């Protein structure tokens, strides 16, 4: 189910020699791709911003003991960023996410099953050198 971004259509931060410049076109964005492309690094930069931006909630393998569905069902108006989604999200949580009309999601993982995703929701991470900095952006995956 495709809808416009609910919380933000653009996320931008600078972290030392890295720039994270993500443009969202849908309420659920699935970031996928090979290991070593910077996905988890981007997650960590977004997670740092969570400390000062109340619209961001980040979850990863450290949260594997928590009930993810219960946690996200209690929040409203957040960009929820989930790294290691293949490990953290069971089928019921994936279905909940696909129908959630209160939050926006950036799902980092390789399995879009049960998220009702289309190819327009799948993105890879691309990077470019700008002087001494590396800029990360989203690029259509297929």
Tab-separated table of N, CA and C in Angstrom:
chain	number	residue	atom	x	y	z
A	1	UNK	N	0.847	-1.165	0.000
A	1	UNK	CA	0.000	0.000	0.000
A	1	UNK	C	0.898	1.234	0.000
A	2	UNK	N	0.867	1.990	-1.059
A	2	UNK	CA	1.737	3.139	-1.230
A	2	UNK	C	1.026	4.420	-0.801
A	3	UNK	N	1.718	5.230	-0.018
A	3	UNK	CA	1.203	6.544	0.347
A	3	UNK	C	2.376	7.499	0.510
A	4	UNK	N	2.072	8.771	0.495
A	4	UNK	CA	3.113	9.785	0.646
A	4	UNK	C	3.728	9.726	2.043
A	5	UNK	N	4.952	10.215	2.192
A	5	UNK	CA	5.595	10.229	3.509
A	5	UNK	C	4.757	11.017	4.522
A	6	UNK	N	4.549	10.444	5.692
A	6	UNK	CA	3.736	11.090	6.733
A	6	UNK	C	4.532	12.051	7.606
A	7	UNK	N	5.785	11.742	7.857
A	7	UNK	CA	6.565	12.500	8.837
A	7	UNK	C	7.564	13.436	8.175
A	8	UNK	N	8.315	12.931	7.219
A	8	UNK	CA	9.293	13.780	6.530
A	8	UNK	C	9.551	13.244	5.130
A	9	UNK	N	9.778	14.156	4.212
A	9	UNK	CA	10.118	13.736	2.853
A	9	UNK	C	11.617	13.865	2.580
A	10	UNK	N	12.334	14.442	3.547
A	10	UNK	CA	13.775	14.609	3.372
A	10	UNK	C	14.460	14.513	4.740
A	11	UNK	N	15.511	13.725	4.793
A	11	UNK	CA	16.344	13.642	5.994
A	11	UNK	C	17.756	14.015	5.585
A	12	UNK	N	18.367	14.929	6.343
A	12	UNK	CA	19.710	15.400	6.022
A	12	UNK	C	20.490	15.594	7.312
A	13	UNK	N	21.698	15.054	7.344
A	13	UNK	CA	22.593	15.304	8.472
A	13	UNK	C	24.036	15.194	7.983
A	14	UNK	N	24.908	15.876	8.681
A	14	UNK	CA	26.342	15.789	8.408
A	14	UNK	C	26.995	15.212	9.650
A	15	UNK	N	27.813	14.198	9.435
A	15	UNK	CA	28.526	13.544	10.537
A	15	UNK	C	29.991	13.442	10.125
A	16	UNK	N	30.839	14.223	10.727
A	16	UNK	CA	32.273	14.310	10.393
A	16	UNK	C	32.456	14.324	8.882
A	17	UNK	N	32.949	13.258	8.295
A	17	UNK	CA	33.208	13.263	6.852
A	17	UNK	C	32.088	12.603	6.047
A	18	UNK	N	30.907	12.453	6.633
A	18	UNK	CA	29.772	11.814	5.949
A	18	UNK	C	28.561	12.737	5.915
A	19	UNK	N	27.870	12.700	4.802
A	19	UNK	CA	26.611	13.422	4.628
A	19	UNK	C	25.543	12.370	4.339
A	20	UNK	N	24.457	12.420	5.081
A	20	UNK	CA	23.318	11.547	4.812
A	20	UNK	C	22.220	12.437	4.248
A	21	UNK	N	21.840	12.174	3.004
A	21	UNK	CA	20.891	13.009	2.275
A	21	UNK	C	19.834	12.090	1.648
A	22	UNK	N	18.776	11.804	2.405
A	22	UNK	CA	17.773	10.835	1.973
A	22	UNK	C	16.466	11.538	1.631
A	23	UNK	N	15.955	11.265	0.439
A	23	UNK	CA	14.654	11.787	0.007
A	23	UNK	C	13.662	10.632	-0.016
A	24	UNK	N	12.549	10.808	0.687
A	24	UNK	CA	11.538	9.760	0.778
A	24	UNK	C	10.375	10.073	-0.146
A	25	UNK	N	9.921	9.067	-0.875
A	25	UNK	CA	8.803	9.237	-1.797
A	25	UNK	C	7.572	8.461	-1.353
A	26	UNK	N	7.720	7.660	-0.312
A	26	UNK	CA	6.640	6.811	0.155
A	26	UNK	C	6.679	6.731	1.677
A	27	UNK	N	5.602	6.277	2.261
A	27	UNK	CA	5.539	6.143	3.705
A	27	UNK	C	6.383	4.977	4.219
A	28	UNK	N	6.607	3.973	3.378
A	28	UNK	CA	7.494	2.862	3.719
A	28	UNK	C	8.601	2.817	2.677
A	29	UNK	N	9.814	3.022	3.127
A	29	UNK	CA	10.988	2.960	2.266
A	29	UNK	C	11.815	1.764	2.715
A	30	UNK	N	12.111	0.883	1.780
A	30	UNK	CA	12.913	-0.300	2.102
A	30	UNK	C	14.295	-0.103	1.503
A	31	UNK	N	15.291	-0.049	2.379
A	31	UNK	CA	16.677	0.112	1.969
A	31	UNK	C	17.330	-1.262	1.982
A	32	UNK	N	17.757	-1.706	0.827
A	32	UNK	CA	18.325	-3.040	0.694
A	32	UNK	C	19.643	-2.949	-0.059
A	33	UNK	N	20.331	-4.056	-0.165
A	33	UNK	CA	21.580	-4.073	-0.919
A	33	UNK	C	22.635	-4.927	-0.253
A	34	UNK	N	23.759	-4.992	-0.903
A	34	UNK	CA	24.863	-5.826	-0.446
A	34	UNK	C	25.471	-5.305	0.850
A	35	UNK	N	26.143	-6.202	1.549
A	35	UNK	CA	26.892	-5.821	2.742
A	35	UNK	C	28.011	-4.861	2.344
A	36	UNK	N	28.337	-3.968	3.257
A	36	UNK	CA	29.459	-3.066	3.029
A	36	UNK	C	29.134	-1.827	2.229
A	37	UNK	N	27.853	-1.559	1.957
A	37	UNK	CA	27.506	-0.377	1.167
A	37	UNK	C	27.222	0.850	2.021
A	38	UNK	N	27.181	0.680	3.352
A	38	UNK	CA	26.988	1.818	4.241
A	38	UNK	C	25.620	1.886	4.911
A	39	UNK	N	24.804	0.869	4.743
A	39	UNK	CA	23.453	0.899	5.320
A	39	UNK	C	23.477	1.048	6.844
A	40	UNK	N	24.273	0.250	7.512
A	40	UNK	CA	24.321	0.320	8.971
A	40	UNK	C	25.021	1.602	9.430
A	41	UNK	N	25.962	2.097	8.674
A	41	UNK	CA	26.583	3.386	9.007
A	41	UNK	C	25.542	4.496	8.933
A	42	UNK	N	24.736	4.494	7.895
A	42	UNK	CA	23.670	5.488	7.769
A	42	UNK	C	22.704	5.360	8.943
A	43	UNK	N	22.357	4.113	9.309
A	43	UNK	CA	21.497	3.901	10.470
A	43	UNK	C	22.104	4.553	11.718
A	44	UNK	N	23.388	4.364	11.935
A	44	UNK	CA	24.015	4.918	13.140
A	44	UNK	C	24.005	6.446	13.126
A	45	UNK	N	24.139	7.067	11.954
A	45	UNK	CA	24.087	8.528	11.871
A	45	UNK	C	22.674	9.030	12.162
A	46	UNK	N	21.666	8.308	11.661
A	46	UNK	CA	20.278	8.677	11.947
A	46	UNK	C	19.990	8.479	13.432
A	47	UNK	N	20.513	7.398	13.988
A	47	UNK	CA	20.295	7.115	15.420
A	47	UNK	C	20.855	8.241	16.290
A	48	UNK	N	21.985	8.801	15.919
A	48	UNK	CA	22.531	9.937	16.665
A	48	UNK	C	21.577	11.120	16.641
A	49	UNK	N	20.905	11.318	15.523
A	49	UNK	CA	19.949	12.427	15.410
A	49	UNK	C	18.709	12.198	16.263
A	50	UNK	N	18.419	10.943	16.587
A	50	UNK	CA	17.260	10.617	17.413
A	50	UNK	C	17.336	11.322	18.774
A	51	UNK	N	18.540	11.566	19.263
A	51	UNK	CA	18.715	12.213	20.572
A	51	UNK	C	18.192	13.645	20.584
A	52	UNK	N	18.173	14.299	19.423
A	52	UNK	CA	17.734	15.693	19.369
A	52	UNK	C	16.470	15.893	18.535
A	53	UNK	N	16.021	14.868	17.832
A	53	UNK	CA	14.825	14.985	16.999
A	53	UNK	C	13.771	14.001	17.491
A	54	UNK	N	12.728	14.491	18.155
A	54	UNK	CA	11.717	13.597	18.720
A	54	UNK	C	10.871	12.877	17.671
A	55	UNK	N	11.030	13.241	16.404
A	55	UNK	CA	10.273	12.568	15.343
A	55	UNK	C	10.937	11.274	14.881
A	56	UNK	N	12.104	10.930	15.412
A	56	UNK	CA	12.852	9.761	14.964
A	56	UNK	C	12.888	8.700	16.063
A	57	UNK	N	12.631	7.456	15.661
A	57	UNK	CA	12.774	6.298	16.548
A	57	UNK	C	13.575	5.249	15.790
A	58	UNK	N	14.704	4.834	16.350
A	58	UNK	CA	15.570	3.847	15.706
A	58	UNK	C	15.578	2.541	16.491
A	59	UNK	N	15.508	1.437	15.760
A	59	UNK	CA	15.543	0.099	16.348
A	59	UNK	C	16.522	-0.755	15.556
A	60	UNK	N	17.265	-1.613	16.286
A	60	UNK	CA	18.172	-2.534	15.606
A	60	UNK	C	18.315	-3.812	16.430
A	61	UNK	N	19.366	-4.580	16.161
A	61	UNK	CA	19.544	-5.878	16.815
A	61	UNK	C	19.583	-5.768	18.342
A	62	UNK	N	19.943	-4.617	18.868
A	62	UNK	CA	19.958	-4.432	20.323
A	62	UNK	C	18.550	-4.487	20.915
A	63	UNK	N	17.544	-4.330	20.066
A	63	UNK	CA	16.151	-4.341	20.506
A	63	UNK	C	15.469	-5.683	20.251
A	64	UNK	N	16.223	-6.702	19.936
A	64	UNK	CA	15.642	-7.991	19.537
A	64	UNK	C	14.841	-8.671	20.642
A	65	UNK	N	15.089	-8.318	21.885
A	65	UNK	CA	14.340	-8.919	22.990
A	65	UNK	C	13.020	-8.188	23.257
A	66	UNK	N	12.806	-7.055	22.611
A	66	UNK	CA	11.597	-6.268	22.827
A	66	UNK	C	10.488	-6.721	21.881
A	67	UNK	N	9.257	-6.429	22.240
A	67	UNK	CA	8.119	-6.667	21.370
A	67	UNK	C	8.016	-5.462	20.432
A	68	UNK	N	8.572	-5.593	19.246
A	68	UNK	CA	8.671	-4.476	18.304
A	68	UNK	C	7.287	-3.961	17.925
A	69	UNK	N	6.366	-4.883	17.663
A	69	UNK	CA	5.017	-4.452	17.272
A	69	UNK	C	4.372	-3.624	18.376
A	70	UNK	N	4.476	-4.065	19.604
A	70	UNK	CA	3.890	-3.319	20.718
A	70	UNK	C	4.550	-1.946	20.836
A	71	UNK	N	5.850	-1.902	20.697
A	71	UNK	CA	6.586	-0.645	20.810
A	71	UNK	C	6.137	0.362	19.762
A	72	UNK	N	6.058	-0.055	18.498
A	72	UNK	CA	5.697	0.895	17.438
A	72	UNK	C	4.209	1.240	17.459
A	73	UNK	N	3.391	0.371	18.024
A	73	UNK	CA	1.954	0.678	18.089
A	73	UNK	C	1.666	1.778	19.110
A	74	UNK	N	2.617	2.079	19.977
A	74	UNK	CA	2.424	3.094	21.022
A	74	UNK	C	2.933	4.476	20.619
A	75	UNK	N	3.509	4.591	19.428
A	75	UNK	CA	4.046	5.887	19.012
A	75	UNK	C	3.251	6.434	17.836
A	76	UNK	N	3.352	7.742	17.655
A	76	UNK	CA	2.574	8.435	16.634
A	76	UNK	C	3.429	9.567	16.062
A	77	UNK	N	3.441	9.685	14.741
A	77	UNK	CA	4.151	10.786	14.102
A	77	UNK	C	5.659	10.647	14.097
A	78	UNK	N	6.146	9.426	13.989
A	78	UNK	CA	7.593	9.180	14.020
A	78	UNK	C	8.074	8.624	12.678
A	79	UNK	N	9.333	8.928	12.357
A	79	UNK	CA	10.068	8.184	11.343
A	79	UNK	C	10.713	7.040	12.101
A	80	UNK	N	10.255	5.822	11.859
A	80	UNK	CA	10.779	4.650	12.550
A	80	UNK	C	11.780	3.980	11.608
A	81	UNK	N	13.026	3.947	12.060
A	81	UNK	CA	14.113	3.382	11.263
A	81	UNK	C	14.497	2.050	11.891
A	82	UNK	N	14.407	0.981	11.099
A	82	UNK	CA	14.666	-0.360	11.619
A	82	UNK	C	15.805	-0.990	10.833
A	83	UNK	N	16.952	-1.143	11.487
A	83	UNK	CA	18.086	-1.859	10.903
A	83	UNK	C	17.967	-3.327	11.321
A	84	UNK	N	18.540	-4.208	10.549
A	84	UNK	CA	18.442	-5.648	10.815
A	84	UNK	C	16.983	-6.102	10.794
A	85	UNK	N	16.194	-5.541	9.898
A	85	UNK	CA	14.761	-5.825	9.855
A	85	UNK	C	14.474	-7.305	9.612
A	86	UNK	N	15.328	-7.973	8.885
A	86	UNK	CA	15.103	-9.398	8.621
A	86	UNK	C	15.106	-10.203	9.914
A	87	UNK	N	15.846	-9.752	10.902
A	87	UNK	CA	15.920	-10.427	12.192
A	87	UNK	C	14.804	-9.946	13.125
A	88	UNK	N	14.532	-8.644	13.112
A	88	UNK	CA	13.619	-8.057	14.087
A	88	UNK	C	12.137	-8.221	13.782
A	89	UNK	N	11.774	-8.279	12.506
A	89	UNK	CA	10.360	-8.204	12.148
A	89	UNK	C	9.774	-9.554	11.803
A	90	UNK	N	8.803	-9.987	12.601
A	90	UNK	CA	8.069	-11.197	12.247
A	90	UNK	C	6.943	-10.802	11.278
A	91	UNK	N	6.224	-11.783	10.758
A	91	UNK	CA	5.204	-11.514	9.751
A	91	UNK	C	4.087	-10.612	10.272
A	92	UNK	N	3.653	-10.809	11.514
A	92	UNK	CA	2.589	-9.975	12.068
A	92	UNK	C	3.028	-8.518	12.188
A	93	UNK	N	4.263	-8.296	12.591
A	93	UNK	CA	4.774	-6.923	12.707
A	93	UNK	C	4.894	-6.287	11.334
A	94	UNK	N	5.323	-7.050	10.345
A	94	UNK	CA	5.417	-6.537	8.975
A	94	UNK	C	4.039	-6.108	8.462
A	95	UNK	N	3.036	-6.919	8.722
A	95	UNK	CA	1.675	-6.563	8.293
A	95	UNK	C	1.192	-5.315	9.018
A	96	UNK	N	1.495	-5.208	10.315
A	96	UNK	CA	1.117	-4.016	11.073
A	96	UNK	C	1.754	-2.769	10.449
A	97	UNK	N	3.039	-2.842	10.152
A	97	UNK	CA	3.765	-1.719	9.549
A	97	UNK	C	3.116	-1.312	8.234
A	98	UNK	N	2.766	-2.288	7.414
A	98	UNK	CA	2.226	-1.978	6.087
A	98	UNK	C	0.893	-1.242	6.164
A	99	UNK	N	0.187	-1.365	7.279
A	99	UNK	CA	-1.112	-0.699	7.436
A	99	UNK	C	-1.075	0.485	8.405
A	100	UNK	N	0.073	0.770	8.991
A	100	UNK	CA	0.203	1.853	9.968
A	100	UNK	C	0.039	3.206	9.272
A	101	UNK	N	-0.959	3.956	9.689
A	101	UNK	CA	-1.191	5.276	9.095
A	101	UNK	C	-0.806	6.408	10.049
A	102	UNK	N	-0.022	6.078	11.107
A	102	UNK	CA	0.411	7.075	12.079
A	102	UNK	C	1.904	7.384	11.991
A	103	UNK	N	2.675	6.483	11.394
A	103	UNK	CA	4.126	6.614	11.367
A	103	UNK	C	4.671	6.362	9.970
A	104	UNK	N	5.918	6.741	9.783
A	104	UNK	CA	6.639	6.512	8.537
A	104	UNK	C	7.790	5.574	8.836
A	105	UNK	N	8.208	4.777	7.856
A	105	UNK	CA	9.219	3.752	8.101
A	105	UNK	C	10.354	3.801	7.080
A	106	UNK	N	11.559	3.593	7.591
A	106	UNK	CA	12.735	3.276	6.786
A	106	UNK	C	13.181	1.908	7.273
A	107	UNK	N	12.953	0.891	6.453
A	107	UNK	CA	13.249	-0.494	6.795
A	107	UNK	C	14.556	-0.887	6.112
A	108	UNK	N	15.554	-1.282	6.893
A	108	UNK	CA	16.848	-1.684	6.339
A	108	UNK	C	16.950	-3.198	6.453
A	109	UNK	N	16.925	-3.859	5.313
A	109	UNK	CA	16.973	-5.315	5.279
A	109	UNK	C	16.858	-5.830	3.860
A	110	UNK	N	16.851	-7.129	3.715
A	110	UNK	CA	16.826	-7.726	2.386
A	110	UNK	C	15.506	-8.411	2.035
A	111	UNK	N	14.586	-8.514	3.000
A	111	UNK	CA	13.361	-9.260	2.770
A	111	UNK	C	12.132	-8.353	2.922
A	112	UNK	N	11.540	-7.898	1.809
A	112	UNK	CA	10.370	-7.025	1.897
A	112	UNK	C	9.040	-7.784	2.060
A	113	UNK	N	9.101	-9.087	2.320
A	113	UNK	CA	7.904	-9.917	2.445
A	113	UNK	C	6.923	-9.336	3.474
A	114	UNK	N	5.639	-9.377	3.123
A	114	UNK	CA	4.528	-8.941	3.971
A	114	UNK	C	4.541	-7.454	4.313
A	115	UNK	N	5.275	-6.655	3.564
A	115	UNK	CA	5.229	-5.205	3.739
A	115	UNK	C	4.406	-4.540	2.633
A	116	UNK	N	3.783	-5.337	1.803
A	116	UNK	CA	2.981	-4.853	0.673
A	116	UNK	C	3.766	-3.836	-0.149
A	117	UNK	N	5.043	-4.118	-0.335
A	117	UNK	CA	5.939	-3.200	-1.044
A	117	UNK	C	5.864	-3.429	-2.549
A	118	UNK	N	6.065	-2.361	-3.281
A	118	UNK	CA	6.210	-2.434	-4.730
A	118	UNK	C	7.654	-2.076	-5.055
A	119	UNK	N	8.021	-2.221	-6.305
A	119	UNK	CA	9.406	-1.898	-6.675
A	119	UNK	C	9.728	-0.421	-6.434
A	120	UNK	N	8.703	0.431	-6.396
A	120	UNK	CA	8.924	1.854	-6.127
A	120	UNK	C	9.306	2.118	-4.671
A	121	UNK	N	9.129	1.120	-3.809
A	121	UNK	CA	9.475	1.263	-2.391
A	121	UNK	C	10.873	0.739	-2.070
A	122	UNK	N	11.515	0.082	-3.040
A	122	UNK	CA	12.826	-0.544	-2.820
A	122	UNK	C	13.944	0.380	-3.282
A	123	UNK	N	14.905	0.609	-2.373
A	123	UNK	CA	16.021	1.492	-2.683
A	123	UNK	C	17.335	0.860	-2.259
A	124	UNK	N	18.378	1.234	-2.961
A	124	UNK	CA	19.735	0.909	-2.573
A	124	UNK	C	20.398	2.187	-2.108
A	125	UNK	N	21.545	2.038	-1.502
A	125	UNK	CA	22.300	3.192	-1.021
A	125	UNK	C	23.426	3.460	-2.007
A	126	UNK	N	23.545	4.682	-2.433
A	126	UNK	CA	24.655	5.078	-3.298
A	126	UNK	C	25.455	6.147	-2.574
A	127	UNK	N	26.707	6.238	-2.917
A	127	UNK	CA	27.553	7.245	-2.292
A	127	UNK	C	28.368	7.957	-3.349
A	128	UNK	N	28.719	9.187	-3.032
A	128	UNK	CA	29.597	9.955	-3.910
A	128	UNK	C	30.549	10.765	-3.052
A	129	UNK	N	31.759	10.914	-3.530
A	129	UNK	CA	32.753	11.729	-2.833
A	129	UNK	C	32.550	13.187	-3.224
A	130	UNK	N	32.496	14.031	-2.214
A	130	UNK	CA	32.425	15.471	-2.415
A	130	UNK	C	33.570	16.061	-1.606
A	131	UNK	N	34.685	16.289	-2.262
A	131	UNK	CA	35.875	16.743	-1.547
A	131	UNK	C	36.318	15.673	-0.567
A	132	UNK	N	36.363	16.010	0.708
A	132	UNK	CA	36.774	15.074	1.754
A	132	UNK	C	35.598	14.305	2.355
A	133	UNK	N	34.387	14.608	1.894
A	133	UNK	CA	33.204	13.979	2.467
A	133	UNK	C	32.605	12.940	1.523
A	134	UNK	N	31.875	12.000	2.103
A	134	UNK	CA	31.116	11.012	1.347
A	134	UNK	C	29.642	11.276	1.592
A	135	UNK	N	28.894	11.417	0.513
A	135	UNK	CA	27.458	11.683	0.600
A	135	UNK	C	26.697	10.403	0.274
A	136	UNK	N	25.787	10.003	1.175
A	136	UNK	CA	24.929	8.840	0.973
A	136	UNK	C	23.544	9.296	0.542
A	137	UNK	N	23.007	8.629	-0.495
A	137	UNK	CA	21.674	8.941	-1.006
A	137	UNK	C	20.955	7.639	-1.353
A	138	UNK	N	19.640	7.744	-1.496
A	138	UNK	CA	18.834	6.617	-1.932
A	138	UNK	C	18.747	6.592	-3.448
A	139	UNK	N	18.757	5.380	-4.008
A	139	UNK	CA	18.615	5.202	-5.445
A	139	UNK	C	17.675	4.022	-5.678
A	140	UNK	N	16.788	4.148	-6.649
A	140	UNK	CA	15.875	3.046	-6.952
A	140	UNK	C	16.665	1.758	-7.102
A	141	UNK	N	16.172	0.698	-6.459
A	141	UNK	CA	16.905	-0.571	-6.419
A	141	UNK	C	16.741	-1.381	-7.699
A	142	UNK	N	15.558	-1.391	-8.257
A	142	UNK	CA	15.300	-2.192	-9.463
A	142	UNK	C	15.144	-1.331	-10.675
